[in-house]
Amino acid sequence: MADKHFIGLISSLLSSAEAALGEAHSPMARHLARDGALARRTAERSLELLAMLARKTQGNLDETERDALYQAQRRVQARLEEQGGLN
């Protein structure tokens, strides 16, 4: 059974990255939109943290947790690439 706290952590990191990348539905979008460099660094940091979680938890996640983590990484990576590639 998926750990609700782990799923919440993944959702939090994804939300932070989406806000930084200008997702309209994000409550943090307005604040981060003022500083493009800060916004990009925030999104990249979220992606790095998601990747670290994937490495550190490899073999210890159930299917729901693994899928949530994988999908979050893919969404952030795709958005960063849309906005000019990864640094």
PDB file with SEQRES, HELIX, SHEET and CRYST1 records, atoms N, CA, C and O in Angstrom:
SEQRES   1 A   87  MET ALA ASP LYS HIS PHE ILE GLY LEU ILE SER SER LEU          
SEQRES   2 A   87  LEU SER SER ALA GLU ALA ALA LEU GLY GLU ALA HIS SER          
SEQRES   3 A   87  PRO MET ALA ARG HIS LEU ALA ARG ASP GLY ALA LEU ALA          
SEQRES   4 A   87  ARG ARG THR ALA GLU ARG SER LEU GLU LEU LEU ALA MET          
SEQRES   5 A   87  LEU ALA ARG LYS THR GLN GLY ASN LEU ASP GLU THR GLU          
SEQRES   6 A   87  ARG ASP ALA LEU TYR GLN ALA GLN ARG ARG VAL GLN ALA          
SEQRES   7 A   87  ARG LEU GLU GLU GLN GLY GLY LEU ASN                          
HELIX    1 AA1 LYS A    4  ALA A   20  1                                  17    
HELIX    2 AA2 ALA A   29  ALA A   33  1                                   5    
HELIX    3 AA3 GLY A   36  THR A   57  1                                  22    
HELIX    4 AA4 GLU A   63  GLU A   82  1                                  20    
CRYST1    1.000    1.000    1.000  90.00  90.00  90.00 P 1           1          
ATOM      1  N   MET A   1       0.839  -1.180   0.000  1.00  0.00           N  
ATOM      2  CA  MET A   1       0.000   0.000   0.000  1.00  0.00           C  
ATOM      3  C   MET A   1       0.888   1.248   0.000  1.00  0.00           C  
ATOM      4  O   MET A   1       1.872   1.327   0.736  1.00  0.00           O  
ATOM      5  N   ALA A   2       0.526   2.203  -0.826  1.00  0.00           N  
ATOM      6  CA  ALA A   2       1.314   3.426  -0.960  1.00  0.00           C  
ATOM      7  C   ALA A   2       1.306   4.231   0.340  1.00  0.00           C  
ATOM      8  O   ALA A   2       0.280   4.351   1.009  1.00  0.00           O  
ATOM      9  N   ASP A   3       2.462   4.773   0.674  1.00  0.00           N  
ATOM     10  CA  ASP A   3       2.602   5.627   1.852  1.00  0.00           C  
ATOM     11  C   ASP A   3       2.119   7.026   1.481  1.00  0.00           C  
ATOM     12  O   ASP A   3       2.685   7.663   0.593  1.00  0.00           O  
ATOM     13  N   LYS A   4       1.084   7.504   2.150  1.00  0.00           N  
ATOM     14  CA  LYS A   4       0.504   8.799   1.819  1.00  0.00           C  
ATOM     15  C   LYS A   4       1.501   9.939   2.028  1.00  0.00           C  
ATOM     16  O   LYS A   4       1.422  10.954   1.334  1.00  0.00           O  
ATOM     17  N   HIS A   5       2.419   9.796   2.951  1.00  0.00           N  
ATOM     18  CA  HIS A   5       3.419  10.837   3.188  1.00  0.00           C  
ATOM     19  C   HIS A   5       4.437  10.887   2.056  1.00  0.00           C  
ATOM     20  O   HIS A   5       4.879  11.966   1.661  1.00  0.00           O  
ATOM     21  N   PHE A   6       4.807   9.731   1.540  1.00  0.00           N  
ATOM     22  CA  PHE A   6       5.736   9.681   0.409  1.00  0.00           C  
ATOM     23  C   PHE A   6       5.083  10.288  -0.825  1.00  0.00           C  
ATOM     24  O   PHE A   6       5.700  11.085  -1.532  1.00  0.00           O  
ATOM     25  N   ILE A   7       3.835   9.912  -1.084  1.00  0.00           N  
ATOM     26  CA  ILE A   7       3.103  10.470  -2.222  1.00  0.00           C  
ATOM     27  C   ILE A   7       2.958  11.981  -2.040  1.00  0.00           C  
ATOM     28  O   ILE A   7       3.065  12.732  -3.009  1.00  0.00           O  
ATOM     29  N   GLY A   8       2.717  12.427  -0.816  1.00  0.00           N  
ATOM     30  CA  GLY A   8       2.616  13.858  -0.534  1.00  0.00           C  
ATOM     31  C   GLY A   8       3.916  14.593  -0.798  1.00  0.00           C  
ATOM     32  O   GLY A   8       3.907  15.716  -1.302  1.00  0.00           O  
ATOM     33  N   LEU A   9       5.036  13.966  -0.458  1.00  0.00           N  
ATOM     34  CA  LEU A   9       6.341  14.570  -0.725  1.00  0.00           C  
ATOM     35  C   LEU A   9       6.570  14.722  -2.229  1.00  0.00           C  
ATOM     36  O   LEU A   9       7.042  15.762  -2.689  1.00  0.00           O  
ATOM     37  N   ILE A  10       6.239  13.696  -2.976  1.00  0.00           N  
ATOM     38  CA  ILE A  10       6.372  13.758  -4.430  1.00  0.00           C  
ATOM     39  C   ILE A  10       5.489  14.872  -4.986  1.00  0.00           C  
ATOM     40  O   ILE A  10       5.926  15.653  -5.831  1.00  0.00           O  
ATOM     41  N   SER A  11       4.260  14.943  -4.515  1.00  0.00           N  
ATOM     42  CA  SER A  11       3.329  15.982  -4.975  1.00  0.00           C  
ATOM     43  C   SER A  11       3.834  17.375  -4.638  1.00  0.00           C  
ATOM     44  O   SER A  11       3.687  18.303  -5.434  1.00  0.00           O  
ATOM     45  N   SER A  12       4.424  17.523  -3.471  1.00  0.00           N  
ATOM     46  CA  SER A  12       4.964  18.816  -3.061  1.00  0.00           C  
ATOM     47  C   SER A  12       6.111  19.254  -3.968  1.00  0.00           C  
ATOM     48  O   SER A  12       6.168  20.408  -4.392  1.00  0.00           O  
ATOM     49  N   LEU A  13       7.020  18.334  -4.261  1.00  0.00           N  
ATOM     50  CA  LEU A  13       8.143  18.660  -5.148  1.00  0.00           C  
ATOM     51  C   LEU A  13       7.645  18.982  -6.559  1.00  0.00           C  
ATOM     52  O   LEU A  13       8.145  19.907  -7.199  1.00  0.00           O  
ATOM     53  N   LEU A  14       6.673  18.228  -7.035  1.00  0.00           N  
ATOM     54  CA  LEU A  14       6.102  18.483  -8.356  1.00  0.00           C  
ATOM     55  C   LEU A  14       5.410  19.841  -8.381  1.00  0.00           C  
ATOM     56  O   LEU A  14       5.579  20.598  -9.336  1.00  0.00           O  
ATOM     57  N   SER A  15       4.645  20.158  -7.363  1.00  0.00           N  
ATOM     58  CA  SER A  15       3.946  21.445  -7.293  1.00  0.00           C  
ATOM     59  C   SER A  15       4.922  22.613  -7.276  1.00  0.00           C  
ATOM     60  O   SER A  15       4.689  23.637  -7.919  1.00  0.00           O  
ATOM     61  N   SER A  16       6.003  22.455  -6.547  1.00  0.00           N  
ATOM     62  CA  SER A  16       7.022  23.497  -6.490  1.00  0.00           C  
ATOM     63  C   SER A  16       7.624  23.738  -7.872  1.00  0.00           C  
ATOM     64  O   SER A  16       7.789  24.883  -8.294  1.00  0.00           O  
ATOM     65  N   ALA A  17       7.948  22.661  -8.567  1.00  0.00           N  
ATOM     66  CA  ALA A  17       8.511  22.791  -9.912  1.00  0.00           C  
ATOM     67  C   ALA A  17       7.503  23.398 -10.876  1.00  0.00           C  
ATOM     68  O   ALA A  17       7.859  24.254 -11.686  1.00  0.00           O  
ATOM     69  N   GLU A  18       6.249  22.964 -10.799  1.00  0.00           N  
ATOM     70  CA  GLU A  18       5.220  23.501 -11.690  1.00  0.00           C  
ATOM     71  C   GLU A  18       5.004  24.985 -11.434  1.00  0.00           C  
ATOM     72  O   GLU A  18       4.835  25.760 -12.376  1.00  0.00           O  
ATOM     73  N   ALA A  19       5.009  25.378 -10.186  1.00  0.00           N  
ATOM     74  CA  ALA A  19       4.858  26.795  -9.861  1.00  0.00           C  
ATOM     75  C   ALA A  19       6.016  27.591 -10.438  1.00  0.00           C  
ATOM     76  O   ALA A  19       5.821  28.661 -11.014  1.00  0.00           O  
ATOM     77  N   ALA A  20       7.204  27.070 -10.282  1.00  0.00           N  
ATOM     78  CA  ALA A  20       8.389  27.754 -10.775  1.00  0.00           C  
ATOM     79  C   ALA A  20       8.374  27.881 -12.291  1.00  0.00           C  
ATOM     80  O   ALA A  20       8.892  28.849 -12.847  1.00  0.00           O  
ATOM     81  N   LEU A  21       7.780  26.903 -12.949  1.00  0.00           N  
ATOM     82  CA  LEU A  21       7.749  26.899 -14.411  1.00  0.00           C  
ATOM     83  C   LEU A  21       6.505  27.579 -14.976  1.00  0.00           C  
ATOM     84  O   LEU A  21       6.256  27.537 -16.181  1.00  0.00           O  
ATOM     85  N   GLY A  22       5.728  28.206 -14.093  1.00  0.00           N  
ATOM     86  CA  GLY A  22       4.624  29.036 -14.547  1.00  0.00           C  
ATOM     87  C   GLY A  22       3.300  28.342 -14.761  1.00  0.00           C  
ATOM     88  O   GLY A  22       2.471  28.842 -15.522  1.00  0.00           O  
ATOM     89  N   GLU A  23       3.068  27.218 -14.125  1.00  0.00           N  
ATOM     90  CA  GLU A  23       1.765  26.566 -14.226  1.00  0.00           C  
ATOM     91  C   GLU A  23       0.708  27.512 -13.657  1.00  0.00           C  
ATOM     92  O   GLU A  23       0.820  27.966 -12.519  1.00  0.00           O  
ATOM     93  N   ALA A  24      -0.292  27.796 -14.436  1.00  0.00           N  
ATOM     94  CA  ALA A  24      -1.309  28.775 -14.053  1.00  0.00           C  
ATOM     95  C   ALA A  24      -2.072  28.391 -12.793  1.00  0.00           C  
ATOM     96  O   ALA A  24      -2.472  29.269 -12.029  1.00  0.00           O  
ATOM     97  N   HIS A  25      -2.280  27.116 -12.561  1.00  0.00           N  
ATOM     98  CA  HIS A  25      -3.073  26.692 -11.405  1.00  0.00           C  
ATOM     99  C   HIS A  25      -2.284  26.673 -10.099  1.00  0.00           C  
ATOM    100  O   HIS A  25      -2.844  26.408  -9.035  1.00  0.00           O  
ATOM    101  N   SER A  26      -1.003  26.951 -10.177  1.00  0.00           N  
ATOM    102  CA  SER A  26      -0.176  26.878  -8.982  1.00  0.00           C  
ATOM    103  C   SER A  26      -0.275  28.161  -8.162  1.00  0.00           C  
ATOM    104  O   SER A  26      -0.158  29.255  -8.713  1.00  0.00           O  
ATOM    105  N   PRO A  27      -0.491  28.038  -6.850  1.00  0.00           N  
ATOM    106  CA  PRO A  27      -0.573  29.233  -6.011  1.00  0.00           C  
ATOM    107  C   PRO A  27       0.757  29.970  -5.873  1.00  0.00           C  
ATOM    108  O   PRO A  27       0.767  31.150  -5.525  1.00  0.00           O  
ATOM    109  N   MET A  28       1.875  29.299  -6.138  1.00  0.00           N  
ATOM    110  CA  MET A  28       3.186  29.942  -6.021  1.00  0.00           C  
ATOM    111  C   MET A  28       3.636  30.599  -7.328  1.00  0.00           C  
ATOM    112  O   MET A  28       4.660  31.281  -7.348  1.00  0.00           O  
ATOM    113  N   ALA A  29       2.900  30.408  -8.398  1.00  0.00           N  
ATOM    114  CA  ALA A  29       3.333  30.862  -9.721  1.00  0.00           C  
ATOM    115  C   ALA A  29       3.596  32.361  -9.776  1.00  0.00           C  
ATOM    116  O   ALA A  29       4.596  32.793 -10.349  1.00  0.00           O  
ATOM    117  N   ARG A  30       2.713  33.153  -9.190  1.00  0.00           N  
ATOM    118  CA  ARG A  30       2.882  34.611  -9.223  1.00  0.00           C  
ATOM    119  C   ARG A  30       4.191  35.041  -8.582  1.00  0.00           C  
ATOM    120  O   ARG A  30       4.925  35.864  -9.129  1.00  0.00           O  
ATOM    121  N   HIS A  31       4.469  34.483  -7.434  1.00  0.00           N  
ATOM    122  CA  HIS A  31       5.674  34.845  -6.681  1.00  0.00           C  
ATOM    123  C   HIS A  31       6.943  34.505  -7.475  1.00  0.00           C  
ATOM    124  O   HIS A  31       7.844  35.335  -7.590  1.00  0.00           O  
ATOM    125  N   LEU A  32       7.010  33.301  -8.014  1.00  0.00           N  
ATOM    126  CA  LEU A  32       8.216  32.859  -8.705  1.00  0.00           C  
ATOM    127  C   LEU A  32       8.348  33.437 -10.110  1.00  0.00           C  
ATOM    128  O   LEU A  32       9.451  33.484 -10.655  1.00  0.00           O  
ATOM    129  N   ALA A  33       7.246  33.875 -10.698  1.00  0.00           N  
ATOM    130  CA  ALA A  33       7.275  34.405 -12.062  1.00  0.00           C  
ATOM    131  C   ALA A  33       8.103  35.681 -12.163  1.00  0.00           C  
ATOM    132  O   ALA A  33       8.545  36.044 -13.253  1.00  0.00           O  
ATOM    133  N   ARG A  34       8.314  36.350 -11.069  1.00  0.00           N  
ATOM    134  CA  ARG A  34       9.071  37.610 -11.085  1.00  0.00           C  
ATOM    135  C   ARG A  34      10.555  37.414 -11.360  1.00  0.00           C  
ATOM    136  O   ARG A  34      11.217  38.331 -11.845  1.00  0.00           O  
ATOM    137  N   ASP A  35      11.078  36.255 -11.064  1.00  0.00           N  
ATOM    138  CA  ASP A  35      12.510  36.007 -11.210  1.00  0.00           C  
ATOM    139  C   ASP A  35      12.720  34.716 -11.996  1.00  0.00           C  
ATOM    140  O   ASP A  35      12.675  33.623 -11.432  1.00  0.00           O  
ATOM    141  N   GLY A  36      12.948  34.849 -13.302  1.00  0.00           N  
ATOM    142  CA  GLY A  36      13.084  33.688 -14.170  1.00  0.00           C  
ATOM    143  C   GLY A  36      14.224  32.761 -13.783  1.00  0.00           C  
ATOM    144  O   GLY A  36      14.065  31.541 -13.839  1.00  0.00           O  
ATOM    145  N   ALA A  37      15.370  33.306 -13.392  1.00  0.00           N  
ATOM    146  CA  ALA A  37      16.517  32.472 -13.009  1.00  0.00           C  
ATOM    147  C   ALA A  37      16.214  31.703 -11.728  1.00  0.00           C  
ATOM    148  O   ALA A  37      16.534  30.519 -11.624  1.00  0.00           O  
ATOM    149  N   LEU A  38      15.606  32.361 -10.767  1.00  0.00           N  
ATOM    150  CA  LEU A  38      15.239  31.697  -9.522  1.00  0.00           C  
ATOM    151  C   LEU A  38      14.208  30.606  -9.797  1.00  0.00           C  
ATOM    152  O   LEU A  38      14.285  29.513  -9.235  1.00  0.00           O  
ATOM    153  N   ALA A  39      13.261  30.905 -10.650  1.00  0.00           N  
ATOM    154  CA  ALA A  39      12.221  29.933 -10.980  1.00  0.00           C  
ATOM    155  C   ALA A  39      12.834  28.687 -11.614  1.00  0.00           C  
ATOM    156  O   ALA A  39      12.479  27.567 -11.246  1.00  0.00           O  
ATOM    157  N   ARG A  40      13.737  28.870 -12.551  1.00  0.00           N  
ATOM    158  CA  ARG A  40      14.377  27.738 -13.214  1.00  0.00           C  
ATOM    159  C   ARG A  40      15.197  26.921 -12.208  1.00  0.00           C  
ATOM    160  O   ARG A  40      15.135  25.691 -12.211  1.00  0.00           O  
ATOM    161  N   ARG A  41      15.955  27.593 -11.358  1.00  0.00           N  
ATOM    162  CA  ARG A  41      16.746  26.875 -10.341  1.00  0.00           C  
ATOM    163  C   ARG A  41      15.841  26.090  -9.397  1.00  0.00           C  
ATOM    164  O   ARG A  41      16.181  24.980  -8.986  1.00  0.00           O  
ATOM    165  N   THR A  42      14.701  26.657  -9.057  1.00  0.00           N  
ATOM    166  CA  THR A  42      13.750  25.967  -8.181  1.00  0.00           C  
ATOM    167  C   THR A  42      13.250  24.692  -8.852  1.00  0.00           C  
ATOM    168  O   THR A  42      13.192  23.639  -8.218  1.00  0.00           O  
ATOM    169  N   ALA A  43      12.892  24.782 -10.117  1.00  0.00           N  
ATOM    170  CA  ALA A  43      12.413  23.607 -10.851  1.00  0.00           C  
ATOM    171  C   ALA A  43      13.517  22.561 -11.001  1.00  0.00           C  
ATOM    172  O   ALA A  43      13.271  21.367 -10.832  1.00  0.00           O  
ATOM    173  N   GLU A  44      14.720  23.004 -11.316  1.00  0.00           N  
ATOM    174  CA  GLU A  44      15.848  22.068 -11.449  1.00  0.00           C  
ATOM    175  C   GLU A  44      16.151  21.387 -10.122  1.00  0.00           C  
ATOM    176  O   GLU A  44      16.467  20.197 -10.089  1.00  0.00           O  
ATOM    177  N   ARG A  45      16.056  22.133  -9.036  1.00  0.00           N  
ATOM    178  CA  ARG A  45      16.302  21.559  -7.715  1.00  0.00           C  
ATOM    179  C   ARG A  45      15.231  20.515  -7.370  1.00  0.00           C  
ATOM    180  O   ARG A  45      15.538  19.467  -6.802  1.00  0.00           O  
ATOM    181  N   SER A  46      13.998  20.808  -7.714  1.00  0.00           N  
ATOM    182  CA  SER A  46      12.928  19.830  -7.493  1.00  0.00           C  
ATOM    183  C   SER A  46      13.202  18.552  -8.282  1.00  0.00           C  
ATOM    184  O   SER A  46      13.005  17.451  -7.769  1.00  0.00           O  
ATOM    185  N   LEU A  47      13.655  18.696  -9.528  1.00  0.00           N  
ATOM    186  CA  LEU A  47      13.976  17.529 -10.344  1.00  0.00           C  
ATOM    187  C   LEU A  47      15.138  16.745  -9.732  1.00  0.00           C  
ATOM    188  O   LEU A  47      15.109  15.515  -9.711  1.00  0.00           O  
ATOM    189  N   GLU A  48      16.147  17.436  -9.241  1.00  0.00           N  
ATOM    190  CA  GLU A  48      17.276  16.765  -8.586  1.00  0.00           C  
ATOM    191  C   GLU A  48      16.815  15.991  -7.346  1.00  0.00           C  
ATOM    192  O   GLU A  48      17.276  14.877  -7.098  1.00  0.00           O  
ATOM    193  N   LEU A  49      15.917  16.579  -6.582  1.00  0.00           N  
ATOM    194  CA  LEU A  49      15.408  15.905  -5.386  1.00  0.00           C  
ATOM    195  C   LEU A  49      14.567  14.680  -5.748  1.00  0.00           C  
ATOM    196  O   LEU A  49      14.650  13.649  -5.080  1.00  0.00           O  
ATOM    197  N   LEU A  50      13.765  14.791  -6.795  1.00  0.00           N  
ATOM    198  CA  LEU A  50      12.990  13.634  -7.261  1.00  0.00           C  
ATOM    199  C   LEU A  50      13.914  12.513  -7.724  1.00  0.00           C  
ATOM    200  O   LEU A  50      13.663  11.341  -7.444  1.00  0.00           O  
ATOM    201  N   ALA A  51      14.982  12.872  -8.433  1.00  0.00           N  
ATOM    202  CA  ALA A  51      15.951  11.866  -8.901  1.00  0.00           C  
ATOM    203  C   ALA A  51      16.662  11.212  -7.719  1.00  0.00           C  
ATOM    204  O   ALA A  51      16.899  10.004  -7.730  1.00  0.00           O  
ATOM    205  N   MET A  52      17.003  12.000  -6.701  1.00  0.00           N  
ATOM    206  CA  MET A  52      17.640  11.454  -5.512  1.00  0.00           C  
ATOM    207  C   MET A  52      16.703  10.484  -4.798  1.00  0.00           C  
ATOM    208  O   MET A  52      17.130   9.419  -4.352  1.00  0.00           O  
ATOM    209  N   LEU A  53      15.437  10.848  -4.691  1.00  0.00           N  
ATOM    210  CA  LEU A  53      14.461   9.950  -4.078  1.00  0.00           C  
ATOM    211  C   LEU A  53      14.370   8.638  -4.847  1.00  0.00           C  
ATOM    212  O   LEU A  53      14.286   7.567  -4.247  1.00  0.00           O  
ATOM    213  N   ALA A  54      14.386   8.722  -6.166  1.00  0.00           N  
ATOM    214  CA  ALA A  54      14.324   7.506  -6.985  1.00  0.00           C  
ATOM    215  C   ALA A  54      15.534   6.616  -6.717  1.00  0.00           C  
ATOM    216  O   ALA A  54      15.394   5.400  -6.587  1.00  0.00           O  
ATOM    217  N   ARG A  55      16.720   7.217  -6.635  1.00  0.00           N  
ATOM    218  CA  ARG A  55      17.934   6.427  -6.368  1.00  0.00           C  
ATOM    219  C   ARG A  55      17.900   5.799  -4.979  1.00  0.00           C  
ATOM    220  O   ARG A  55      18.188   4.613  -4.822  1.00  0.00           O  
ATOM    221  N   LYS A  56      17.552   6.586  -3.987  1.00  0.00           N  
ATOM    222  CA  LYS A  56      17.606   6.142  -2.602  1.00  0.00           C  
ATOM    223  C   LYS A  56      16.518   5.131  -2.245  1.00  0.00           C  
ATOM    224  O   LYS A  56      16.670   4.361  -1.296  1.00  0.00           O  
ATOM    225  N   THR A  57      15.440   5.134  -2.994  1.00  0.00           N  
ATOM    226  CA  THR A  57      14.327   4.237  -2.677  1.00  0.00           C  
ATOM    227  C   THR A  57      14.216   3.069  -3.651  1.00  0.00           C  
ATOM    228  O   THR A  57      13.281   2.273  -3.564  1.00  0.00           O  
ATOM    229  N   GLN A  58      15.160   2.965  -4.571  1.00  0.00           N  
ATOM    230  CA  GLN A  58      15.101   1.911  -5.587  1.00  0.00           C  
ATOM    231  C   GLN A  58      14.923   0.534  -4.935  1.00  0.00           C  
ATOM    232  O   GLN A  58      15.677   0.148  -4.042  1.00  0.00           O  
ATOM    233  N   GLY A  59      13.914  -0.184  -5.402  1.00  0.00           N  
ATOM    234  CA  GLY A  59      13.627  -1.511  -4.871  1.00  0.00           C  
ATOM    235  C   GLY A  59      12.776  -1.512  -3.614  1.00  0.00           C  
ATOM    236  O   GLY A  59      12.433  -2.581  -3.108  1.00  0.00           O  
ATOM    237  N   ASN A  60      12.426  -0.344  -3.100  1.00  0.00           N  
ATOM    238  CA  ASN A  60      11.665  -0.259  -1.847  1.00  0.00           C  
ATOM    239  C   ASN A  60      10.302   0.404  -1.998  1.00  0.00           C  
ATOM    240  O   ASN A  60       9.649   0.703  -0.999  1.00  0.00           O  
ATOM    241  N   LEU A  61       9.864   0.638  -3.232  1.00  0.00           N  
ATOM    242  CA  LEU A  61       8.589   1.312  -3.455  1.00  0.00           C  
ATOM    243  C   LEU A  61       7.563   0.340  -4.003  1.00  0.00           C  
ATOM    244  O   LEU A  61       7.896  -0.613  -4.707  1.00  0.00           O  
ATOM    245  N   ASP A  62       6.305   0.599  -3.665  1.00  0.00           N  
ATOM    246  CA  ASP A  62       5.271  -0.197  -4.315  1.00  0.00           C  
ATOM    247  C   ASP A  62       4.973   0.431  -5.679  1.00  0.00           C  
ATOM    248  O   ASP A  62       5.523   1.480  -6.018  1.00  0.00           O  
ATOM    249  N   GLU A  63       4.120  -0.201  -6.441  1.00  0.00           N  
ATOM    250  CA  GLU A  63       3.867   0.239  -7.815  1.00  0.00           C  
ATOM    251  C   GLU A  63       3.310   1.661  -7.876  1.00  0.00           C  
ATOM    252  O   GLU A  63       3.704   2.439  -8.745  1.00  0.00           O  
ATOM    253  N   THR A  64       2.415   2.004  -6.981  1.00  0.00           N  
ATOM    254  CA  THR A  64       1.817   3.339  -6.960  1.00  0.00           C  
ATOM    255  C   THR A  64       2.878   4.395  -6.669  1.00  0.00           C  
ATOM    256  O   THR A  64       2.925   5.426  -7.340  1.00  0.00           O  
ATOM    257  N   GLU A  65       3.715   4.152  -5.689  1.00  0.00           N  
ATOM    258  CA  GLU A  65       4.782   5.092  -5.337  1.00  0.00           C  
ATOM    259  C   GLU A  65       5.775   5.237  -6.484  1.00  0.00           C  
ATOM    260  O   GLU A  65       6.173   6.349  -6.833  1.00  0.00           O  
ATOM    261  N   ARG A  66       6.168   4.121  -7.063  1.00  0.00           N  
ATOM    262  CA  ARG A  66       7.125   4.126  -8.170  1.00  0.00           C  
ATOM    263  C   ARG A  66       6.568   4.902  -9.363  1.00  0.00           C  
ATOM    264  O   ARG A  66       7.276   5.705  -9.970  1.00  0.00           O  
ATOM    265  N   ASP A  67       5.302   4.661  -9.697  1.00  0.00           N  
ATOM    266  CA  ASP A  67       4.680   5.362 -10.818  1.00  0.00           C  
ATOM    267  C   ASP A  67       4.557   6.859 -10.560  1.00  0.00           C  
ATOM    268  O   ASP A  67       4.817   7.670 -11.449  1.00  0.00           O  
ATOM    269  N   ALA A  68       4.161   7.224  -9.342  1.00  0.00           N  
ATOM    270  CA  ALA A  68       4.026   8.643  -8.999  1.00  0.00           C  
ATOM    271  C   ALA A  68       5.369   9.356  -9.121  1.00  0.00           C  
ATOM    272  O   ALA A  68       5.448  10.464  -9.653  1.00  0.00           O  
ATOM    273  N   LEU A  69       6.417   8.717  -8.628  1.00  0.00           N  
ATOM    274  CA  LEU A  69       7.755   9.300  -8.684  1.00  0.00           C  
ATOM    275  C   LEU A  69       8.235   9.426 -10.129  1.00  0.00           C  
ATOM    276  O   LEU A  69       8.769  10.463 -10.523  1.00  0.00           O  
ATOM    277  N   TYR A  70       8.045   8.379 -10.906  1.00  0.00           N  
ATOM    278  CA  TYR A  70       8.459   8.388 -12.315  1.00  0.00           C  
ATOM    279  C   TYR A  70       7.711   9.471 -13.093  1.00  0.00           C  
ATOM    280  O   TYR A  70       8.322  10.229 -13.846  1.00  0.00           O  
ATOM    281  N   GLN A  71       6.398   9.545 -12.913  1.00  0.00           N  
ATOM    282  CA  GLN A  71       5.596  10.531 -13.642  1.00  0.00           C  
ATOM    283  C   GLN A  71       5.979  11.962 -13.250  1.00  0.00           C  
ATOM    284  O   GLN A  71       6.031  12.845 -14.106  1.00  0.00           O  
ATOM    285  N   ALA A  72       6.243  12.189 -11.980  1.00  0.00           N  
ATOM    286  CA  ALA A  72       6.647  13.525 -11.531  1.00  0.00           C  
ATOM    287  C   ALA A  72       7.974  13.922 -12.177  1.00  0.00           C  
ATOM    288  O   ALA A  72       8.124  15.048 -12.651  1.00  0.00           O  
ATOM    289  N   GLN A  73       8.932  13.000 -12.195  1.00  0.00           N  
ATOM    290  CA  GLN A  73      10.224  13.289 -12.831  1.00  0.00           C  
ATOM    291  C   GLN A  73      10.034  13.620 -14.302  1.00  0.00           C  
ATOM    292  O   GLN A  73      10.608  14.590 -14.798  1.00  0.00           O  
ATOM    293  N   ARG A  74       9.244  12.834 -14.999  1.00  0.00           N  
ATOM    294  CA  ARG A  74       9.037  13.044 -16.438  1.00  0.00           C  
ATOM    295  C   ARG A  74       8.367  14.385 -16.715  1.00  0.00           C  
ATOM    296  O   ARG A  74       8.740  15.085 -17.656  1.00  0.00           O  
ATOM    297  N   ARG A  75       7.374  14.746 -15.892  1.00  0.00           N  
ATOM    298  CA  ARG A  75       6.669  16.018 -16.104  1.00  0.00           C  
ATOM    299  C   ARG A  75       7.605  17.203 -15.934  1.00  0.00           C  
ATOM    300  O   ARG A  75       7.609  18.120 -16.755  1.00  0.00           O  
ATOM    301  N   VAL A  76       8.396  17.184 -14.871  1.00  0.00           N  
ATOM    302  CA  VAL A  76       9.316  18.302 -14.618  1.00  0.00           C  
ATOM    303  C   VAL A  76      10.384  18.357 -15.704  1.00  0.00           C  
ATOM    304  O   VAL A  76      10.682  19.433 -16.223  1.00  0.00           O  
ATOM    305  N   GLN A  77      10.957  17.223 -16.050  1.00  0.00           N  
ATOM    306  CA  GLN A  77      11.991  17.186 -17.074  1.00  0.00           C  
ATOM    307  C   GLN A  77      11.455  17.693 -18.413  1.00  0.00           C  
ATOM    308  O   GLN A  77      12.130  18.462 -19.098  1.00  0.00           O  
ATOM    309  N   ALA A  78      10.265  17.274 -18.784  1.00  0.00           N  
ATOM    310  CA  ALA A  78       9.666  17.722 -20.048  1.00  0.00           C  
ATOM    311  C   ALA A  78       9.445  19.228 -20.054  1.00  0.00           C  
ATOM    312  O   ALA A  78       9.721  19.893 -21.053  1.00  0.00           O  
ATOM    313  N   ARG A  79       8.950  19.768 -18.950  1.00  0.00           N  
ATOM    314  CA  ARG A  79       8.723  21.213 -18.871  1.00  0.00           C  
ATOM    315  C   ARG A  79      10.024  21.998 -18.942  1.00  0.00           C  
ATOM    316  O   ARG A  79      10.084  23.035 -19.603  1.00  0.00           O  
ATOM    317  N   LEU A  80      11.065  21.519 -18.271  1.00  0.00           N  
ATOM    318  CA  LEU A  80      12.361  22.181 -18.344  1.00  0.00           C  
ATOM    319  C   LEU A  80      12.895  22.156 -19.767  1.00  0.00           C  
ATOM    320  O   LEU A  80      13.441  23.153 -20.240  1.00  0.00           O  
ATOM    321  N   GLU A  81      12.748  21.051 -20.441  1.00  0.00           N  
ATOM    322  CA  GLU A  81      13.213  20.944 -21.822  1.00  0.00           C  
ATOM    323  C   GLU A  81      12.432  21.871 -22.743  1.00  0.00           C  
ATOM    324  O   GLU A  81      13.007  22.458 -23.660  1.00  0.00           O  
ATOM    325  N   GLU A  82      11.126  22.009 -22.511  1.00  0.00           N  
ATOM    326  CA  GLU A  82      10.291  22.930 -23.300  1.00  0.00           C  
ATOM    327  C   GLU A  82      10.793  24.367 -23.144  1.00  0.00           C  
ATOM    328  O   GLU A  82      10.732  25.157 -24.086  1.00  0.00           O  
ATOM    329  N   GLN A  83      11.276  24.692 -21.978  1.00  0.00           N  
ATOM    330  CA  GLN A  83      11.689  26.053 -21.681  1.00  0.00           C  
ATOM    331  C   GLN A  83      13.174  26.305 -21.893  1.00  0.00           C  
ATOM    332  O   GLN A  83      13.740  27.237 -21.322  1.00  0.00           O  
ATOM    333  N   GLY A  84      13.793  25.484 -22.701  1.00  0.00           N  
ATOM    334  CA  GLY A  84      15.167  25.779 -23.048  1.00  0.00           C  
ATOM    335  C   GLY A  84      16.205  24.784 -22.615  1.00  0.00           C  
ATOM    336  O   GLY A  84      17.382  25.134 -22.519  1.00  0.00           O  
ATOM    337  N   GLY A  85      15.823  23.580 -22.354  1.00  0.00           N  
ATOM    338  CA  GLY A  85      16.793  22.553 -22.018  1.00  0.00           C  
ATOM    339  C   GLY A  85      17.192  22.566 -20.563  1.00  0.00           C  
ATOM    340  O   GLY A  85      16.880  23.496 -19.820  1.00  0.00           O  
ATOM    341  N   LEU A  86      17.888  21.519 -20.170  1.00  0.00           N  
ATOM    342  CA  LEU A  86      18.363  21.382 -18.800  1.00  0.00           C  
ATOM    343  C   LEU A  86      19.755  21.955 -18.680  1.00  0.00           C  
ATOM    344  O   LEU A  86      20.545  21.868 -19.620  1.00  0.00           O  
ATOM    345  N   ASN A  87      20.072  22.544 -17.530  1.00  0.00           N  
ATOM    346  CA  ASN A  87      21.427  23.068 -17.296  1.00  0.00           C  
ATOM    347  C   ASN A  87      22.299  22.021 -16.683  1.00  0.00           C  
ATOM    348  O   ASN A  87      23.473  22.275 -16.413  1.00  0.00           O  
TER     349      ASN A  87                                                      
END                                                                             
